[in-house]
Amino acid sequence: MSTLELHVDVGVPIDTAWETLHRVEDYPRFVEGVRDAHTDAGGRAHLNVEAGGRAREVEAEVSDRGEHVMEWLTTGAPELTGSFSVRPVDENTTRIQARVEYDPDTVRENFGGPKGFAQTNAIERLVRSDLEHFKEYLERA
């Protein structure tokens, strides 16, 4: 398994960032490849994703762990786990830390793309881009 950790500071109070992160239906606005998203009553997120030229549905169990930590785990292929932690920098600035654990071969098989170092770089670029889009989305509101 590989682990990726990245963060971004956003110019909004912590409660705004935390609430927005929980609105899964808004993910298509800032997560690349997500075409539709919703949650069910059991806390399971359903994402319709287009990646590597293929459309697929990804389901994940989402839960809050501790104060301002949201964890997620896919319930099928591809096997991915991760978390978002949200911490105040000051009254109007919040740091969002993303952590993703993945097997590069599993990601390649499910979403396409090269193996090894190139795949790891692609995942890092994607997560970094999604965090930047989330920042823009939050700061525009």
PDB file of C-alpha atoms in Angstrom:
ATOM      1  CA  MET A   1       0.000   0.000   0.000  1.00  0.00           C
ATOM      2  CA  SER A   2       1.062   3.556  -0.706  1.00  0.00           C
ATOM      3  CA  THR A   3       0.080   6.531   1.421  1.00  0.00           C
ATOM      4  CA  LEU A   4      -0.344  10.077   0.212  1.00  0.00           C
ATOM      5  CA  GLU A   5      -0.793  13.053   2.541  1.00  0.00           C
ATOM      6  CA  LEU A   6      -1.407  16.586   1.266  1.00  0.00           C
ATOM      7  CA  HIS A   7      -2.957  19.705   2.743  1.00  0.00           C
ATOM      8  CA  VAL A   8      -4.341  23.062   1.704  1.00  0.00           C
ATOM      9  CA  ASP A   9      -5.164  26.174   3.719  1.00  0.00           C
ATOM     10  CA  VAL A  10      -8.504  27.771   2.907  1.00  0.00           C
ATOM     11  CA  GLY A  11      -9.774  31.229   3.803  1.00  0.00           C
ATOM     12  CA  VAL A  12     -12.934  30.161   5.638  1.00  0.00           C
ATOM     13  CA  PRO A  13     -13.760  29.325   9.274  1.00  0.00           C
ATOM     14  CA  ILE A  14     -13.443  25.677  10.332  1.00  0.00           C
ATOM     15  CA  ASP A  15     -17.221  25.108  10.605  1.00  0.00           C
ATOM     16  CA  THR A  16     -17.754  26.207   6.993  1.00  0.00           C
ATOM     17  CA  ALA A  17     -15.049  23.832   5.716  1.00  0.00           C
ATOM     18  CA  TRP A  18     -16.339  20.942   7.856  1.00  0.00           C
ATOM     19  CA  GLU A  19     -19.959  21.347   6.763  1.00  0.00           C
ATOM     20  CA  THR A  20     -19.026  21.658   3.076  1.00  0.00           C
ATOM     21  CA  LEU A  21     -16.820  18.567   3.235  1.00  0.00           C
ATOM     22  CA  HIS A  22     -19.857  16.584   4.443  1.00  0.00           C
ATOM     23  CA  ARG A  23     -22.095  17.677   1.525  1.00  0.00           C
ATOM     24  CA  VAL A  24     -21.230  14.766  -0.761  1.00  0.00           C
ATOM     25  CA  GLU A  25     -23.786  15.937  -3.339  1.00  0.00           C
ATOM     26  CA  ASP A  26     -21.501  18.951  -3.990  1.00  0.00           C
ATOM     27  CA  TYR A  27     -18.434  16.807  -4.813  1.00  0.00           C
ATOM     28  CA  PRO A  28     -19.006  17.003  -8.599  1.00  0.00           C
ATOM     29  CA  ARG A  29     -18.279  20.740  -8.277  1.00  0.00           C
ATOM     30  CA  PHE A  30     -14.705  20.225  -7.070  1.00  0.00           C
ATOM     31  CA  VAL A  31     -13.647  16.542  -7.374  1.00  0.00           C
ATOM     32  CA  GLU A  32     -12.336  15.698 -10.841  1.00  0.00           C
ATOM     33  CA  GLY A  33     -14.192  12.878 -12.554  1.00  0.00           C
ATOM     34  CA  VAL A  34     -17.162  12.782 -10.151  1.00  0.00           C
ATOM     35  CA  ARG A  35     -20.291  13.213 -12.251  1.00  0.00           C
ATOM     36  CA  ASP A  36     -22.916  12.596  -9.537  1.00  0.00           C
ATOM     37  CA  ALA A  37     -22.781  11.924  -5.790  1.00  0.00           C
ATOM     38  CA  HIS A  38     -25.197  11.308  -2.945  1.00  0.00           C
ATOM     39  CA  THR A  39     -25.395   9.649   0.462  1.00  0.00           C
ATOM     40  CA  ASP A  40     -27.926   7.259   1.885  1.00  0.00           C
ATOM     41  CA  ALA A  41     -29.300   7.133   5.424  1.00  0.00           C
ATOM     42  CA  GLY A  42     -26.624   4.648   6.509  1.00  0.00           C
ATOM     43  CA  GLY A  43     -23.761   7.053   5.874  1.00  0.00           C
ATOM     44  CA  ARG A  44     -22.711   5.391   2.639  1.00  0.00           C
ATOM     45  CA  ALA A  45     -21.583   7.661  -0.205  1.00  0.00           C
ATOM     46  CA  HIS A  46     -22.368   6.760  -3.818  1.00  0.00           C
ATOM     47  CA  LEU A  47     -20.190   8.393  -6.485  1.00  0.00           C
ATOM     48  CA  ASN A  48     -20.606   8.084 -10.236  1.00  0.00           C
ATOM     49  CA  VAL A  49     -17.072   8.539 -11.522  1.00  0.00           C
ATOM     50  CA  GLU A  50     -15.559   8.833 -14.964  1.00  0.00           C
ATOM     51  CA  ALA A  51     -11.833   8.048 -15.043  1.00  0.00           C
ATOM     52  CA  GLY A  52      -9.476   6.560 -17.577  1.00  0.00           C
ATOM     53  CA  GLY A  53     -12.228   6.752 -20.188  1.00  0.00           C
ATOM     54  CA  ARG A  54     -14.520   4.524 -18.131  1.00  0.00           C
ATOM     55  CA  ALA A  55     -17.619   5.274 -16.076  1.00  0.00           C
ATOM     56  CA  ARG A  56     -18.114   3.409 -12.828  1.00  0.00           C
ATOM     57  CA  GLU A  57     -19.916   3.649  -9.520  1.00  0.00           C
ATOM     58  CA  VAL A  58     -17.833   3.827  -6.362  1.00  0.00           C
ATOM     59  CA  GLU A  59     -19.358   3.311  -2.940  1.00  0.00           C
ATOM     60  CA  ALA A  60     -17.722   4.278   0.335  1.00  0.00           C
ATOM     61  CA  GLU A  61     -18.558   4.116   4.009  1.00  0.00           C
ATOM     62  CA  VAL A  62     -18.050   7.539   5.556  1.00  0.00           C
ATOM     63  CA  SER A  63     -17.742   8.188   9.279  1.00  0.00           C
ATOM     64  CA  ASP A  64     -16.577  10.901  11.626  1.00  0.00           C
ATOM     65  CA  ARG A  65     -13.687   9.965  13.905  1.00  0.00           C
ATOM     66  CA  GLY A  66     -12.845  12.332  16.664  1.00  0.00           C
ATOM     67  CA  GLU A  67     -13.219  16.051  16.344  1.00  0.00           C
ATOM     68  CA  HIS A  68     -13.095  17.223  12.723  1.00  0.00           C
ATOM     69  CA  VAL A  69     -11.775  13.977  11.191  1.00  0.00           C
ATOM     70  CA  MET A  70     -13.821  12.272   8.494  1.00  0.00           C
ATOM     71  CA  GLU A  71     -12.734   8.788   7.400  1.00  0.00           C
ATOM     72  CA  TRP A  72     -13.850   6.882   4.336  1.00  0.00           C
ATOM     73  CA  LEU A  73     -13.379   3.368   2.980  1.00  0.00           C
ATOM     74  CA  THR A  74     -14.548   2.080  -0.393  1.00  0.00           C
ATOM     75  CA  THR A  75     -16.806  -0.959  -0.104  1.00  0.00           C
ATOM     76  CA  GLY A  76     -15.713  -2.582  -3.372  1.00  0.00           C
ATOM     77  CA  ALA A  77     -13.139  -2.165  -6.091  1.00  0.00           C
ATOM     78  CA  PRO A  78     -10.985  -0.226  -6.041  1.00  0.00           C
ATOM     79  CA  GLU A  79      -9.935  -0.654  -2.421  1.00  0.00           C
ATOM     80  CA  LEU A  80      -9.104   2.792  -1.106  1.00  0.00           C
ATOM     81  CA  THR A  81      -9.102   4.269   2.367  1.00  0.00           C
ATOM     82  CA  GLY A  82      -8.530   7.776   3.507  1.00  0.00           C
ATOM     83  CA  SER A  83      -9.395  10.635   5.743  1.00  0.00           C
ATOM     84  CA  PHE A  84      -9.846  14.367   5.831  1.00  0.00           C
ATOM     85  CA  SER A  85      -8.888  16.304   8.910  1.00  0.00           C
ATOM     86  CA  VAL A  86      -9.910  19.907   9.358  1.00  0.00           C
ATOM     87  CA  ARG A  87      -7.941  22.145  11.742  1.00  0.00           C
ATOM     88  CA  PRO A  88      -8.119  25.876  12.429  1.00  0.00           C
ATOM     89  CA  VAL A  89      -5.081  27.951  11.494  1.00  0.00           C
ATOM     90  CA  ASP A  90      -6.742  31.098  12.812  1.00  0.00           C
ATOM     91  CA  GLU A  91     -10.288  32.446  13.085  1.00  0.00           C
ATOM     92  CA  ASN A  92     -10.828  32.652   9.300  1.00  0.00           C
ATOM     93  CA  THR A  93      -8.321  30.133   7.954  1.00  0.00           C
ATOM     94  CA  THR A  94      -8.625  26.335   8.025  1.00  0.00           C
ATOM     95  CA  ARG A  95      -6.116  23.618   7.072  1.00  0.00           C
ATOM     96  CA  ILE A  96      -7.594  20.608   5.298  1.00  0.00           C
ATOM     97  CA  GLN A  97      -5.372  17.526   5.396  1.00  0.00           C
ATOM     98  CA  ALA A  98      -6.145  14.712   2.952  1.00  0.00           C
ATOM     99  CA  ARG A  99      -4.754  11.221   3.483  1.00  0.00           C
ATOM    100  CA  VAL A 100      -5.251   8.456   0.904  1.00  0.00           C
ATOM    101  CA  GLU A 101      -4.047   4.851   1.147  1.00  0.00           C
ATOM    102  CA  TYR A 102      -4.048   2.886  -2.099  1.00  0.00           C
ATOM    103  CA  ASP A 103      -2.427   0.094  -4.063  1.00  0.00           C
ATOM    104  CA  PRO A 104      -1.077   1.567  -7.339  1.00  0.00           C
ATOM    105  CA  ASP A 105      -1.800  -1.668  -9.258  1.00  0.00           C
ATOM    106  CA  THR A 106      -5.419  -1.707  -8.070  1.00  0.00           C
ATOM    107  CA  VAL A 107      -5.887   1.928  -9.089  1.00  0.00           C
ATOM    108  CA  ARG A 108      -4.367   1.239 -12.511  1.00  0.00           C
ATOM    109  CA  GLU A 109      -6.608  -1.799 -13.048  1.00  0.00           C
ATOM    110  CA  ASN A 110      -9.750   0.120 -12.108  1.00  0.00           C
ATOM    111  CA  PHE A 111      -9.041   3.539 -13.595  1.00  0.00           C
ATOM    112  CA  GLY A 112      -6.311   2.946 -16.165  1.00  0.00           C
ATOM    113  CA  GLY A 113      -2.919   4.546 -16.407  1.00  0.00           C
ATOM    114  CA  PRO A 114       0.721   3.520 -16.112  1.00  0.00           C
ATOM    115  CA  LYS A 115       2.317   1.540 -13.297  1.00  0.00           C
ATOM    116  CA  GLY A 116       4.790   2.557 -10.654  1.00  0.00           C
ATOM    117  CA  PHE A 117       6.223   6.019 -10.235  1.00  0.00           C
ATOM    118  CA  ALA A 118       4.103   7.586 -12.989  1.00  0.00           C
ATOM    119  CA  GLN A 119       0.900   6.275 -11.370  1.00  0.00           C
ATOM    120  CA  THR A 120       1.941   7.632  -7.967  1.00  0.00           C
ATOM    121  CA  ASN A 121       2.654  11.043  -9.509  1.00  0.00           C
ATOM    122  CA  ALA A 122      -0.729  11.019 -11.264  1.00  0.00           C
ATOM    123  CA  ILE A 123      -2.566  10.264  -8.011  1.00  0.00           C
ATOM    124  CA  GLU A 124      -0.667  13.018  -6.197  1.00  0.00           C
ATOM    125  CA  ARG A 125      -1.482  15.525  -8.953  1.00  0.00           C
ATOM    126  CA  LEU A 126      -5.158  14.520  -8.859  1.00  0.00           C
ATOM    127  CA  VAL A 127      -5.493  14.857  -5.068  1.00  0.00           C
ATOM    128  CA  ARG A 128      -3.574  18.154  -5.083  1.00  0.00           C
ATOM    129  CA  SER A 129      -5.835  19.456  -7.873  1.00  0.00           C
ATOM    130  CA  ASP A 130      -8.989  18.367  -6.007  1.00  0.00           C
ATOM    131  CA  LEU A 131      -7.803  20.137  -2.844  1.00  0.00           C
ATOM    132  CA  GLU A 132      -7.139  23.327  -4.838  1.00  0.00           C
ATOM    133  CA  HIS A 133     -10.599  23.074  -6.444  1.00  0.00           C
ATOM    134  CA  PHE A 134     -12.131  22.593  -2.988  1.00  0.00           C
ATOM    135  CA  LYS A 135     -10.290  25.716  -1.797  1.00  0.00           C
ATOM    136  CA  GLU A 136     -11.628  27.724  -4.753  1.00  0.00           C
ATOM    137  CA  TYR A 137     -15.141  26.363  -4.188  1.00  0.00           C
ATOM    138  CA  LEU A 138     -15.093  27.291  -0.494  1.00  0.00           C
ATOM    139  CA  GLU A 139     -13.618  30.746  -0.979  1.00  0.00           C
ATOM    140  CA  ARG A 140     -16.089  31.674  -3.749  1.00  0.00           C
ATOM    141  CA  ALA A 141     -19.150  30.933  -1.623  1.00  0.00           C
TER     142      ALA A 141
END
